[in-house]
Structures are given as structure tokens and as C-alpha cells.
Amino acid sequence: MAVVVQKFGGSSVASPERIKIVAERVAKRAAQGDSVVVVVSAMGKSTDELVRLAHEITHRPHVREMDMLLSAGERISMALLSMALNARGVEAVSFTGSQAGIVTDTSHTKARIVDVHSHRVEEALDAGKVVIVAGFQGVSTDSDVTTLGRGGSDTTAVALAAALNADVCEILTDVAGVYNADPRVVPNARKLNEVTYEEMLEMAASGAGVLVLRSVEFARTHGVVIHCRSSFTDEPGTLVKEEVDEMEKALVTAIAHDDSEAMIRIDGVPDQPGIAARIFGDIARERINVDMIVQNISHEGKTDLTFTMPKEDLARSGQAIRRIIADIGAAGFSADSDIAKLSLIGAGMKSDPGVAADMFSALAEAGINIEMISTSSIRISCVVRALDLEQASQVIHDRFGLGTEEAVMEGV
Ligand code: ADP
Ligand code: ASP
Ligand code: MG
């Protein structure tokens, strides 16, 4: 008997009708004799709605209370799905993250799972029940409710799959799998049948939100095979797994974009040892994740330092940056939110120096200016104007022959 974890995202449980369709799908799987654990997200965009409500109360909601609030979204969908299954005569029981034994650290709103005590889930499975678990939440080592960061239900699913030694962790969503670009931005993107953890990690870190980064990290560490597929059809999706010899190493596997970051430039930074450590040490203490960093060649002992960070942390970072500038004697700073990052990912590019040049020339031919560049051994990222993002994505996708003949995602 196989243990299967199935995670349904917000759009899949957006309405009572959709929840009933999910119940039908889960019931079918359970009838095949599999032990089924279902992880659900909050209905539709209800987490956004809860965030909006909190900000109507205050600009800086207390993070513990934010978690109390946000965890409510998944409680609703888990209970409704369990009711739908029971109403069909399929025995089901729902658990909050805490009841399911998801133990996290104490970082409210971006907690990390540190342990999974899955005995209660296992007992319910042994009793022949379908288990529904609220995604995106857990209980901290201080016994408070925590949430795992936006998109965190994927991580709940993978963590449960690891703890239960499940045969597969299915992530069911509103697209048919992992594509070689976001189909909303590149309509003729192609679905990948398989992708390695290494490439999926780079894709997720570069903004491919179809799987949240932390879930892929967890899957790789624990050897969980993810099957990302459509929640609306039965067609096979994309397997995310360890590289095996026969897996073809494409020069370029996919492109990804991220428009969630802003660019900060600090001018007139004294070019002395220890300055970068002070700047980024202070920013790290504010728990702000810096992504790309570029430092210019210095002139007369001064340099400019440019970096990117989440837009959502921009307001919070202002005070810290002003303090840093005064502290190190820099001239000033500017923030720019109208940027986007475009990344090209492929394990095969490790050994091919021509990929970067091809990417840059495709952008140049389209008249698109590159403002920052960063690379890893299997990724090249460029910052461009946000307005240029769609065109930039399409020309790069075309340049590397990644597309299908026609748009596969009509209406997405
Ligand atoms: P869910 O609510 O099911 O978790 P998400 O919105 O988090 O769904 O993820 C699915 C979305 O991810 C798709 O609708 C698609 O627009 C976006 N996406 C971004 N990059 C990719 C990609 N490479 N392949 C597929 N979808 C992608
Ligand atoms: N409901 C949460 C969110 O919208 C978690 C998730 O959907 O994975 O981010
Ligand atoms: Mg998601």
C-alpha cells in the first residue's frame, strides 16, 4: 500500500465547487487502496485578503498575531475538504499544522520546519482515514502558531512526505507542471517532463513560483520525489528528482523571472576594507535578504554599491540604510522598484561559455538595457526595466529555441 501526499494550491480549492472536485479526486485515489494525506492551501486569494485586513489595522502588524491570522485561511479549506470527503462517505479527518506535528523555529511569518512528529497522522492513516493537513503552518518550539512564508504549503507537503516516507509528493496546481518559463509571461512555454533538484532550486530561487524554494531544498535533502501536475486533469506533470545519467543535460533548461525585488544604490561609499561587511552585516541584522550585489571600480577612494532586495522589505530597510550611510560616510542612496530580474538556467551551460553572450545579444537586438548581471555555474541573471520583462523573456526564450509552435496556455 502506497503512501501518497497530495497538495492542492489555492486556486484548486477556491470555491465549494472546486473543493468538491478535489474531494472526488482524493476519493478516487483512496479507493485505489493508497493511504492519502492531503495538504491544502487557503481558498483562492484569501491569504492576500487576510494580509490586506491586517494592514488596514496597522502598517506593522505584530508578527505573532499575523501568524494567528494567516493560519486561519488554511483551517477553513482543510475543514471544508474534510466535510466534502465525509459527505461522500469517505472517512476523513483534518489537522492543523500543529496537530499534524509540524514543528518549526520561532521566526514568525517565515518559520522553518525543524521536525515533523507525524504519529497522529500515521494513526489516522492506519485507521483507514484520509488525512487533511492545513498547509503553510506549524507550531514553534515556543508553542506558538507559525507560518512558513508565502507559498509555504508546498513545504508542508514535502516535509510530510519525507516524514511518512511517502512514495511520491504530488503538488497539484493550476498549470500542468513545471514549464520552461512562466506560461503567464511566455505563452508558448513548454512543459518539462523531468527536472533535477539542482535546476529546480535555481529556478525557484530565480522566481519560478510554481514550487516554493524551501520545498525543493527540503525535497533534495530528504530525497523526496515531487510530481508537480495539474489539479484539473490526470495527465502526468513534471518529476523533480535527483539527476540520473540518462537525463539529458540541456544547455538551457528554462528561464525564470522575478519582479518582487527592488534595487538600492549607495553612492560615494569609501573604498576601504571592511565597509561591505559593515553594510551587509547591518542589513542582515534587519533580516533583509539581499540578492544581487554589484560594486563599481572605485574613483578617488569612493565607489558605488548596488544591490537588490525584496520590495516588501523596502519601507523597513530605509531607516537601516540611512543609519549605515551616516555611519560609513557615504554620499546617499536611491531605491528603484521598477526593475525585474530575468534568469536563464541550465546544467549544460557549466561547460559552454557562449550562453551568456547569446543571452546578452538577444536583449541588445531587442533594444533592452541590462542594468545588473549575476551568475552561478548553471544560471545567468540580468536585471532589466520591469516594463521590458515580457519582451525580454520572449526574446530569450525564442533565442534558445525553448518554445512550442503555439501557445499552450490560452487564457492563463
Ligand atoms: P498554487 O496556488 O497551486 O500554489 P502558484 O500560483 O503558487 O499555485 O503556482 C502556480 C503558478 O506558478 C502558475 O500559475 C504559473 O503562473 C507560475 N509559474 C511561474 N513559473 C512557472 C514555471 N516555470 N512553470 C509553471 N508555472 C510557473
Ligand atoms: N496560503 C498561503 C499563501 O497564499 C500558502 C500557500 O498557498 O502555499 O501564500
Ligand atoms: Mg504555490
PDB file of C-alpha atoms in Angstrom, residues 13 19 33 45 88 112 124 143 169 197 244 267 330 341 370 374 406:
ATOM      1  CA  VAL A  13      -9.797  24.937  -3.561  1.00  0.00           C
ATOM      2  CA  ILE A  19     -13.400  21.668  -3.141  1.00  0.00           C
ATOM      3  CA  GLY A  33      -6.069   1.468  -1.756  1.00  0.00           C
ATOM      4  CA  LYS A  45      -6.631  34.570  -2.779  1.00  0.00           C
ATOM      5  CA  ARG A  88     -19.178  11.346   0.102  1.00  0.00           C
ATOM      6  CA  ARG A 112      11.430  26.912   9.044  1.00  0.00           C
ATOM      7  CA  ALA A 124      -5.364   8.255  11.354  1.00  0.00           C
ATOM      8  CA  SER A 143       4.394  26.508  21.308  1.00  0.00           C
ATOM      9  CA  CYS A 169       4.660  14.055  -3.131  1.00  0.00           C
ATOM     10  CA  TYR A 197      16.689  19.291  -7.938  1.00  0.00           C
ATOM     11  CA  VAL A 244      20.351  10.284 -13.243  1.00  0.00           C
ATOM     12  CA  ASP A 267      26.685  56.341  -3.703  1.00  0.00           C
ATOM     13  CA  ALA A 330      28.620  57.505   2.122  1.00  0.00           C
ATOM     14  CA  LYS A 341      15.230  40.008 -12.884  1.00  0.00           C
ATOM     15  CA  ILE A 370      20.854  45.301 -18.873  1.00  0.00           C
ATOM     16  CA  SER A 374      24.998  37.882 -11.828  1.00  0.00           C
ATOM     17  CA  GLU A 406       1.726  27.607 -30.427  1.00  0.00           C
TER      18      GLU A 406
END
